[in-house]
Coordinates of C-alpha atoms in Angstrom, one line a residue:
Chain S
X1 CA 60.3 52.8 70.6
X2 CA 57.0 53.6 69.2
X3 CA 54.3 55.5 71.7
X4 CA 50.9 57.0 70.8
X5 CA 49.1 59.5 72.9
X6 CA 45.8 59.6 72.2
X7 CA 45.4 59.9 68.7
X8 CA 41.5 60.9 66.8
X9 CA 41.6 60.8 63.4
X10 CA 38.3 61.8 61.3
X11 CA 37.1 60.8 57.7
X12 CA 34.1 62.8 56.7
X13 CA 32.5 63.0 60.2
X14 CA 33.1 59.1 60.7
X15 CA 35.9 58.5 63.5
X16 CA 38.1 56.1 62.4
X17 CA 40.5 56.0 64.8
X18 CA 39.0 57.3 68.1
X19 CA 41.2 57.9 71.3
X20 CA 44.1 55.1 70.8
X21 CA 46.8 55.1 72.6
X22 CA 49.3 52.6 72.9
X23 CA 53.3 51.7 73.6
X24 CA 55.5 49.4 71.3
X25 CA 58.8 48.3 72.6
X26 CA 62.4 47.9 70.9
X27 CA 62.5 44.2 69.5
X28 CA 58.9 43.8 70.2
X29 CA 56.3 42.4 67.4
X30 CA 52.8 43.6 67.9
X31 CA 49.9 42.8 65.6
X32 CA 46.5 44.6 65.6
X33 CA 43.5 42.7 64.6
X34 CA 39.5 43.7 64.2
X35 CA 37.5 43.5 61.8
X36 CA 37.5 45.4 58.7
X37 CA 36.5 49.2 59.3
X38 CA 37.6 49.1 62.9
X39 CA 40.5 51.3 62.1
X40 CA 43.7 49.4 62.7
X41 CA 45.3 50.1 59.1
X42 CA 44.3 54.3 59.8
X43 CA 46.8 53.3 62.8
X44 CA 49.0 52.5 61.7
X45 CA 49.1 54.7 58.5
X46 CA 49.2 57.6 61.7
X47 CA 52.2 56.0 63.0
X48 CA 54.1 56.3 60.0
X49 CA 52.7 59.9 58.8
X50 CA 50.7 58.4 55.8
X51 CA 47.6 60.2 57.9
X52 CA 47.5 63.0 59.8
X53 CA 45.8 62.5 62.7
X54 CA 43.4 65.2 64.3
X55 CA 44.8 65.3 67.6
X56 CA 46.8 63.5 69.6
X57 CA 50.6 62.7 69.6
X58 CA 52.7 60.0 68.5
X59 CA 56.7 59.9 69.3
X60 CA 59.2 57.8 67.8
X61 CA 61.9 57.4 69.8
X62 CA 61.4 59.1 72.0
X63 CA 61.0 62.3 69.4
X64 CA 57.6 63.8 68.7
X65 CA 56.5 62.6 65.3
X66 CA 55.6 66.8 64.1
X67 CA 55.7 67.9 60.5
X68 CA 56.2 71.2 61.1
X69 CA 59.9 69.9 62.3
X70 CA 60.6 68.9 58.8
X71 CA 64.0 67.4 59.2
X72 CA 63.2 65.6 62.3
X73 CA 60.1 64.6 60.7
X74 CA 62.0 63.1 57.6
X75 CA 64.8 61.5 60.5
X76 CA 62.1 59.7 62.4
X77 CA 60.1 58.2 59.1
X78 CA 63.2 57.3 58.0
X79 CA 63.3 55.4 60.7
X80 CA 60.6 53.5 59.6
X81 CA 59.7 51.1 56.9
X82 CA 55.9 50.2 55.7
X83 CA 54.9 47.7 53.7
X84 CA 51.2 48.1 51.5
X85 CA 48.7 45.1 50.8
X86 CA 48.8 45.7 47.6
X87 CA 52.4 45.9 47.4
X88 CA 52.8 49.4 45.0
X89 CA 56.0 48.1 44.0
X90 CA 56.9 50.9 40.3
X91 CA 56.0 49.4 37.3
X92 CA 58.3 51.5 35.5
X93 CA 61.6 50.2 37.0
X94 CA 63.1 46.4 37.3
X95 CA 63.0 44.5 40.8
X96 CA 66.8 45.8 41.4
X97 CA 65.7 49.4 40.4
X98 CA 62.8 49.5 42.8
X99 CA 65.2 48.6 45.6
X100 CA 67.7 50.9 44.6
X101 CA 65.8 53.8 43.8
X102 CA 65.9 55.7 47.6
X103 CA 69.0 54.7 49.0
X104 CA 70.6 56.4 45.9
X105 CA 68.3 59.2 46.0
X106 CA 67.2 59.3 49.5
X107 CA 70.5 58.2 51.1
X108 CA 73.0 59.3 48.3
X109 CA 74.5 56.1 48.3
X110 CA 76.6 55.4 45.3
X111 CA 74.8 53.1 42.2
X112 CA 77.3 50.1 43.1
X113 CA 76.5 50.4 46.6
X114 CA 73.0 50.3 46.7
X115 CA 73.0 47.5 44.2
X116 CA 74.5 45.8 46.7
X117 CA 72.8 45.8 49.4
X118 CA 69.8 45.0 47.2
X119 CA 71.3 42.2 46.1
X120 CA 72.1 41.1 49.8
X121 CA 68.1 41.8 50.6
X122 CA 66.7 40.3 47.3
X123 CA 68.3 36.8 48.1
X124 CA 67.3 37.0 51.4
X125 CA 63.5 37.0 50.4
X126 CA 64.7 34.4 47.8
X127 CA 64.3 36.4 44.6
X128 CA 67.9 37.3 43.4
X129 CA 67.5 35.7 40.3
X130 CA 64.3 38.0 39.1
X131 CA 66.5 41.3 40.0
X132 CA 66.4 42.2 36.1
X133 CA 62.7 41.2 35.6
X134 CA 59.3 44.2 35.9
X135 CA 57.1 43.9 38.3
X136 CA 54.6 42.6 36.3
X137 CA 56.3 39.6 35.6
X138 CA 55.9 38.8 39.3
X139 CA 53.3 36.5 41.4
X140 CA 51.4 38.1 43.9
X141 CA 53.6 36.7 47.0
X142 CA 57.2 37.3 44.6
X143 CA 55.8 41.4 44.4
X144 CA 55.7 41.3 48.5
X145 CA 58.7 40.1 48.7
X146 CA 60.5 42.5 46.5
X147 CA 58.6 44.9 48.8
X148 CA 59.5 43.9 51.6
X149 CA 63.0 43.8 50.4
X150 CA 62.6 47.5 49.1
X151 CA 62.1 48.8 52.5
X152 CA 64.8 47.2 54.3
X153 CA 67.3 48.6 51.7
X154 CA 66.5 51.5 53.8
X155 CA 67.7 49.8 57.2
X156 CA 64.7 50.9 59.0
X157 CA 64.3 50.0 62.8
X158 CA 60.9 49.1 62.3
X159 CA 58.7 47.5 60.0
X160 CA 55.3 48.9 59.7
X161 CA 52.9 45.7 57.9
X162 CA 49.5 46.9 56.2
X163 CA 47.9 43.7 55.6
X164 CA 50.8 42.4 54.1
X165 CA 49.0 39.1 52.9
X166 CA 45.2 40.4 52.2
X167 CA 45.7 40.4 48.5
X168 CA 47.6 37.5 47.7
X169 CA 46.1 34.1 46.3
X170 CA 46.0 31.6 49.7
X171 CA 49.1 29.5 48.3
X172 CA 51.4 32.5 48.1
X173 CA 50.6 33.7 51.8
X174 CA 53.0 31.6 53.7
X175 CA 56.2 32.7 50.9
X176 CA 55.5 36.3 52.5
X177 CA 55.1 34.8 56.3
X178 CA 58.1 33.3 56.1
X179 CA 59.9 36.1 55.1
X180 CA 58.2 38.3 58.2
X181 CA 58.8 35.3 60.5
X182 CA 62.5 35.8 59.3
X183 CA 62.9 39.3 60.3
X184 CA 61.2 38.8 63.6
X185 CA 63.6 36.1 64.6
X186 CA 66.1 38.6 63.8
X187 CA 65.0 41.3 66.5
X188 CA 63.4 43.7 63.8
X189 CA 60.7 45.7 65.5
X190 CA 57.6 44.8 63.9
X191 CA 53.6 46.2 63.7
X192 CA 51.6 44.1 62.3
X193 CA 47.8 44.4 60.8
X194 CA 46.8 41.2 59.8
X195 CA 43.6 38.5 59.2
X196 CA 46.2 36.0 59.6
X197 CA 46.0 34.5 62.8
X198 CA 48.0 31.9 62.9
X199 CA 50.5 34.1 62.1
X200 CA 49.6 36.5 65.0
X201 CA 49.3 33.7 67.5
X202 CA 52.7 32.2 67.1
X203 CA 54.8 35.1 66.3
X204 CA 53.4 38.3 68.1
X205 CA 54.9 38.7 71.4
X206 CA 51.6 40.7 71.9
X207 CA 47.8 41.4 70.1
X208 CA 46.1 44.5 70.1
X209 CA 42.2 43.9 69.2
X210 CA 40.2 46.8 67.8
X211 CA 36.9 47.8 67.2
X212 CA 35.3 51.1 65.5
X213 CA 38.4 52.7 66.4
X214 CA 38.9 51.8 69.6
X215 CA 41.5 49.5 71.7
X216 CA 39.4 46.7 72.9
X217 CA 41.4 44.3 74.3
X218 CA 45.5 44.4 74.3
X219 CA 47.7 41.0 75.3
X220 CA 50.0 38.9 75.1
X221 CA 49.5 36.3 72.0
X222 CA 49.1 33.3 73.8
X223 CA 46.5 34.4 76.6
X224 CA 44.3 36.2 73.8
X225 CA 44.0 33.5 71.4
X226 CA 43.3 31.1 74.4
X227 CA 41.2 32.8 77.0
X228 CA 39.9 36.8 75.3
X229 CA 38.7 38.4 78.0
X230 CA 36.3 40.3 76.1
X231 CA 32.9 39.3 74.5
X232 CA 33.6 41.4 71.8
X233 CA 37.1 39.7 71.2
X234 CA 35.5 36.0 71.9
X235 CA 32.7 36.8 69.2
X236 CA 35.6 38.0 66.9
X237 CA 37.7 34.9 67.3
X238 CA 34.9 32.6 67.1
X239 CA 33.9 34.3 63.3
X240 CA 37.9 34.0 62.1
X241 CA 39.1 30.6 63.4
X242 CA 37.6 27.3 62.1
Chain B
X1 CA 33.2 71.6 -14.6
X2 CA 35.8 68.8 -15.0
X3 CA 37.8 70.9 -17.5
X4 CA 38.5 73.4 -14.7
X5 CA 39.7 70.7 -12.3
X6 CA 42.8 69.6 -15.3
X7 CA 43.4 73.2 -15.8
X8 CA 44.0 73.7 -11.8
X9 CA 45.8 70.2 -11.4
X10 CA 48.9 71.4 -12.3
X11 CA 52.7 70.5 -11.1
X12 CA 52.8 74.5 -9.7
X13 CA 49.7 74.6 -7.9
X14 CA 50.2 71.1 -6.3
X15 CA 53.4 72.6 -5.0
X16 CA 51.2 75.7 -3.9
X17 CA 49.1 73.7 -1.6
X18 CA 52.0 71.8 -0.8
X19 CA 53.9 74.7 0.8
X20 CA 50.5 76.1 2.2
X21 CA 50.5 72.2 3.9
X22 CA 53.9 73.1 5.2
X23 CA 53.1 76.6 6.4
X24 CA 49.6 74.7 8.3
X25 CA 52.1 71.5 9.7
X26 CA 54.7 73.6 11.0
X27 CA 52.1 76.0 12.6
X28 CA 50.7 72.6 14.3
X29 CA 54.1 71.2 15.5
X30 CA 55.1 74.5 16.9
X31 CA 52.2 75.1 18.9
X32 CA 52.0 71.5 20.0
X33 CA 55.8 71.9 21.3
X34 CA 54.9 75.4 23.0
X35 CA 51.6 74.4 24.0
X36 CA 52.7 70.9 25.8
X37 CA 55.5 73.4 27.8
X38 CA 52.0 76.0 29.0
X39 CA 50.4 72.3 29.4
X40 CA 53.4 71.5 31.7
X41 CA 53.1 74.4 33.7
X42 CA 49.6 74.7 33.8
X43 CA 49.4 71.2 35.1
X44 CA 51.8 72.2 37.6
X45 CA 50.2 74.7 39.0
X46 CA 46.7 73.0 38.9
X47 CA 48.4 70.0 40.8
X48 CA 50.1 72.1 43.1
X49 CA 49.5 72.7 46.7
X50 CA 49.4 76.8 46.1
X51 CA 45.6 77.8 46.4
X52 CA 46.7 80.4 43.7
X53 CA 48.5 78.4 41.2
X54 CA 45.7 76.1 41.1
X55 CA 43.1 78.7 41.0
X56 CA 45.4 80.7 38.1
X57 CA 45.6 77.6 36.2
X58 CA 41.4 76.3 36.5
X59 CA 41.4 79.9 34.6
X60 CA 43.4 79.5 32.2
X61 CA 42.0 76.2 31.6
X62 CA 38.3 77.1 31.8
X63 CA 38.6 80.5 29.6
X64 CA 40.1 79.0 27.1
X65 CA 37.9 76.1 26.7
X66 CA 35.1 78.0 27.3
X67 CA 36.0 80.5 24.1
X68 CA 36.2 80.0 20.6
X69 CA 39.6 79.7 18.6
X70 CA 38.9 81.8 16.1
X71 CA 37.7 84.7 19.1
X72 CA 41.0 83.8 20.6
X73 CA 42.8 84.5 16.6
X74 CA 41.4 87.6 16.2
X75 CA 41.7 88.9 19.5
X76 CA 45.6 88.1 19.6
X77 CA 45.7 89.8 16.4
X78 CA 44.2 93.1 17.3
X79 CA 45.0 93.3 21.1
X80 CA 48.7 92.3 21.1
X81 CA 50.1 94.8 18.3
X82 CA 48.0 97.5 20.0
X83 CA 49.4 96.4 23.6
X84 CA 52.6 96.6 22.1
X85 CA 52.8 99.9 20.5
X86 CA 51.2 101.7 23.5
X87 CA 54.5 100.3 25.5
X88 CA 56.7 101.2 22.5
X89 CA 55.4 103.7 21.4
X90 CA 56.4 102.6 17.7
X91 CA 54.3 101.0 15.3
X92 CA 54.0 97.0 15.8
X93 CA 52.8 94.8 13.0
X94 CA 52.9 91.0 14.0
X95 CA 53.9 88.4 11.5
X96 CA 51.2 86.1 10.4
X97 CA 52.0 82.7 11.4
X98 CA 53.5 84.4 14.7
X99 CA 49.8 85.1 15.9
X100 CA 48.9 81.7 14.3
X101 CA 51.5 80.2 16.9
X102 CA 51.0 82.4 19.7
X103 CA 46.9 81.2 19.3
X104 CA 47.1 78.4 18.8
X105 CA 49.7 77.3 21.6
X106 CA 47.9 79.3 24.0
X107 CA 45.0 77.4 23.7
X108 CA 46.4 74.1 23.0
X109 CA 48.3 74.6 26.0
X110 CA 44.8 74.6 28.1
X111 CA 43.8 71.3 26.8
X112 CA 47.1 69.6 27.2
X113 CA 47.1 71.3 31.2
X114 CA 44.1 68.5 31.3
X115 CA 45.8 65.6 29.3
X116 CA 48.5 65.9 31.5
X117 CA 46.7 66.7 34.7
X118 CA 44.7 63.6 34.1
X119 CA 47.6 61.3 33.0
X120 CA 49.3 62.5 36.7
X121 CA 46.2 62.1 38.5
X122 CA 45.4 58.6 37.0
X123 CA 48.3 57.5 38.7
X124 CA 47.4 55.1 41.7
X125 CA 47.6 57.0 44.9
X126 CA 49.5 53.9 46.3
X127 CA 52.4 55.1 43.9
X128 CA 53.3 58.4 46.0
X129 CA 52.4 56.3 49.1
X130 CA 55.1 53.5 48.5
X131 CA 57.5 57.1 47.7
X132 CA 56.8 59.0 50.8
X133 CA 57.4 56.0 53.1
X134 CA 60.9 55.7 51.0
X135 CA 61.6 59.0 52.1
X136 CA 61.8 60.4 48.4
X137 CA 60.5 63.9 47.8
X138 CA 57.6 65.4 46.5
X139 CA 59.4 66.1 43.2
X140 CA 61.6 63.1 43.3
X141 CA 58.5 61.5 43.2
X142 CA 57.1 63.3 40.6
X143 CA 59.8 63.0 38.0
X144 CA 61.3 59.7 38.8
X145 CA 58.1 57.3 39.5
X146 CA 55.3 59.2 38.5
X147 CA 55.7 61.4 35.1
X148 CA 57.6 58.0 33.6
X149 CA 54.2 56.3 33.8
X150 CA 51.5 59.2 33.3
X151 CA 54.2 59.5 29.6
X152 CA 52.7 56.8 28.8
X153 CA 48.8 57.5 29.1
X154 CA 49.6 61.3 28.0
X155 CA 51.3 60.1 24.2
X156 CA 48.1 59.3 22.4
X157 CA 46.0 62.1 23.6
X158 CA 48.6 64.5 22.7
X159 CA 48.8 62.6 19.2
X160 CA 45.2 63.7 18.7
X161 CA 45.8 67.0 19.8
X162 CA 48.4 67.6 17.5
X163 CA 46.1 65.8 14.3
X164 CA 42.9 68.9 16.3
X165 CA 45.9 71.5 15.8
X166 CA 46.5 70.7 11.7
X167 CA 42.5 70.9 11.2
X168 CA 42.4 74.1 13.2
X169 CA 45.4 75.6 11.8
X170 CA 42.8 76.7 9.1
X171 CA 41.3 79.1 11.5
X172 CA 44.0 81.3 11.1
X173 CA 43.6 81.8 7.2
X174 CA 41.0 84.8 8.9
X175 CA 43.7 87.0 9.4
X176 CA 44.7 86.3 6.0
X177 CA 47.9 83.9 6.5
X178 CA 48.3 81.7 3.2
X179 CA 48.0 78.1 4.4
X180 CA 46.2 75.5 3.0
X181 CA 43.2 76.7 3.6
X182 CA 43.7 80.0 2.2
X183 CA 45.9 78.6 -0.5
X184 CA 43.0 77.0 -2.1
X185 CA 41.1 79.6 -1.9
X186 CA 43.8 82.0 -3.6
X187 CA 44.1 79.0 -6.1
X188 CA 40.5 79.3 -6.6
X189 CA 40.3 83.0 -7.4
X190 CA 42.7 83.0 -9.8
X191 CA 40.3 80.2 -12.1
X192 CA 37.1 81.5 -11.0
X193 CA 36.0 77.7 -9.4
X194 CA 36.6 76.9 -5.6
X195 CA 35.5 73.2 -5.8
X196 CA 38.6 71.6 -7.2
X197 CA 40.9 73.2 -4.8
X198 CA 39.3 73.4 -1.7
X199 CA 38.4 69.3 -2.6
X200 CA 42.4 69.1 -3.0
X201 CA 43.2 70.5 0.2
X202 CA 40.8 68.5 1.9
X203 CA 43.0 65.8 0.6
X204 CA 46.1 67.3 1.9
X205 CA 44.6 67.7 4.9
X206 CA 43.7 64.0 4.9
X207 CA 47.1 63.1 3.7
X208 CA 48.6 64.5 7.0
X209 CA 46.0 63.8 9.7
X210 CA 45.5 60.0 8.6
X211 CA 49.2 59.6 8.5
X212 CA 49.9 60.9 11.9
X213 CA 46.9 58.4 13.6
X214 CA 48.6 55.9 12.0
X215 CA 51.5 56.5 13.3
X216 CA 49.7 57.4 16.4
X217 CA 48.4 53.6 16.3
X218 CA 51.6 52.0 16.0
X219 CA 53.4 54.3 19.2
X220 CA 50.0 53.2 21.0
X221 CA 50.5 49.4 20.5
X222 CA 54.7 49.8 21.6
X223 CA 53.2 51.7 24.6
X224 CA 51.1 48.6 25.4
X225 CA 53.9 46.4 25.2
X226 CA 55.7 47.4 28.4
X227 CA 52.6 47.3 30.4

């Protein structure tokens, strides 16, 4: 569904992401771990078009991912849904209007419509009744949720997760897992950066470990959180799990 | 001294400086009104991703920031009638508070360019992020998530601008337009003493700029409210 070729991308001299390549299959629900600065958020950032990378390619479906093709371009990100760590949910608008915004504008659905199918998406994250509250009226884990919910109301095929729990006060971490665990039980494709390794362990199919922009180790869950093959991985584990 | 001041403090000459006020307030409002339109366009162009338009509008901004007003008055005031009637060929006199207008929203256009430049650019990043993932474009983006919260930082900036415009409405009374500036000063030819009025117009000048930061104040805390 989702396949890298060999992608470099650069900040100020300093290669963030440096020769990746990998595969991610319909259904499947990958999460990349390292530690911070190793460059898994720039991936995924490159898989959705957020960055450009230098070189390299990445296809979606089977399509090249190129801007210059803008209306494939738009097609195949459309195809895609990404949710931020720190949410970036629009102050300016209610819960319902936030969902609502791009499938009227984007997909020219109809106000009644739209409202809808947010409605459908907000009580499945469990937050119909704030529909007609601001954003700031939110906790932490309620704002994911809405965002979560936001870019579903695109139907995308899969879910792109930037640290999806990184900012949130410890008891409003398992709301948002909950709601990914949801969605993977449902077959939604999902990439996943996370520090949460619980959550990687028992709901990845597979784990991608990175380090200074590199692919260090790639498994399946189960084998990587019990036998990394890797010193690097082993060292990595041993700092994150108690 | 003080007998002077009671001979000037009449009913008429109140009304005098009163419609010199007017003439200096509606001179403000107007080139505020123009000037936030050259602001919107001059912040387009600065934000945009034309390696012209930004460059045109960092000169716009730049020369007139970098200038005087009252060079920018005068120069308006003999250049453009001279432009004109070399196209023409017919004589061109400009009205007064025309070349007031045309000054004074030229160059509060430039400043405005930066208030609303600024207002965009303080925007978090994450905003046109959260859009571009959504599918929405550039100018969806612009005018339905991003301009509704700049509005918010740009309204009490532009309050002060428009409070700078009254005060330097006076700089136009060089080319001899009869505002308050220059309505005091007529006021104080005709009694041979320039203390009393020019003391009064300072008041009217008062009366309008303290009003409008008050109002100012009270728009600022509504603003707050939503956030």
């Amino acid at each position: 569904m989702i396949k890298i070729e060999n992608i470099v991308k650069q900040f100020n001299n300093l290669k963030a992401v440096n020769d990746v390549s990998l595969e991610i299959k319909k259904g499947e629900i990958v999460c990349l771990i390292g530690p911070s600065g190793s460059g898994k958020s720039t991936v995924l950032r490159c898989i959705n078009g957020l960055e450009k990378p230098e070189s390299g390619h990445i296809y979606v479906n089977d399509q090249l991912l190129d801007e210059k093709d803008s209306e494939n371009y738009k097609k195949l990100r459309g195809l895609m849904g990404f949710v931020f760590q720190h949410f970036n949910l629009f102050p300016n608008m209610t819960v319902l209007e936030n969902l609502t915004l791009a499938p009227i504008q984007v997909m020219k659905k109809s106000k009644e419509e739209a409202e809808q199918i947010a409605c459908q998406y907000l009580e499945r994250v469990g937050l119909l009744d704030k529909k007609n509250e601001y954003p700031n009226k939110l906790s932490g884990g309620q704002k994911q949720r809405v965002a979560i919910a936001r870019s579903l109301c695109m139907s995308p095929e899969i879910m792109l997760f930037d640290e999806p729990t990184s900012a949130l006060d410890p008891e409003m971490v398992i709301e948002v897992l909950e709601v990914m665990q949801e969605l993977a039980n449902e077959g939604m494709t999902m990439v996943v950066v996370t520090h949460e390794m619980g959550f990687a362990r028992t709901v990845a199919n597979r784990v991608i470990f990175l380090e200074d922009g590199k692919i260090v180790e790639e498994n399946n869950a189960e084998e990587f959180f019990k036998h990394p093959k890797t010193q690097r991985a082993q060292d990595f584990l041993n700092k994150v799990m108690h | 001294m003080f007998t002077a001041f009671w001979d000037i403090l009449t009913i008429d000459n109140l009304i005098y400086l009163f419609k010199g006020a007017m003439v200096s307030l509606s001179m403000a409002a107007l080139s505020l009104f123009i000037g936030l339109i050259f602001g919107i366009l001059g912040a387009s162009a600065k934000i945009s991703k034309n390696r012209l338009l930004r460059i045109l509008g960092n000169i716009y901004v730049e020369v007139i920031r970098g200038t005087p007003m009252l060079l920018q008055i005068m120069l308006i005031f003999n250049v453009v009638p001279i432009i004109v009637t070399q196209i023409t060929g017919e004589v061109f006199r400009m009205n007064y508070f025309l070349i007031g207008v045309v000054a004074m929203s030229i160059n509060s256009g430039a400043y405005t360019t930066e208030l609303i430049r600024s207002g965009i650019n303080g925007i978090d990043k994450g905003q046109w992020e959260a859009c571009e993932t959504l599918g929405l474009s550039r100018w969806q983006t612009m005018r339905l998530v991003i301009l509704p919260q700049a509005f918010k930082r740009i309204v009490p900036p532009l309050i002060s601008e428009f409070i700078t415009l009254i005060k330097d409405s006076s700089l136009v009374s060089i080319i001899g337009l009869v505002e308050l500036l220059n309505s005091a000063k007529v006021l104080g030819n005709q009694y041979y003493e320039f203390m009393s009025p020019y003391c009064l117009a300072g008041v009217y000048y008062l009366v309008m700029t303290l009003t409008i930061s008050y109002i100012a104040k009270k728009i600022e805390r509504k603003l707050a409210v939503s956030d």
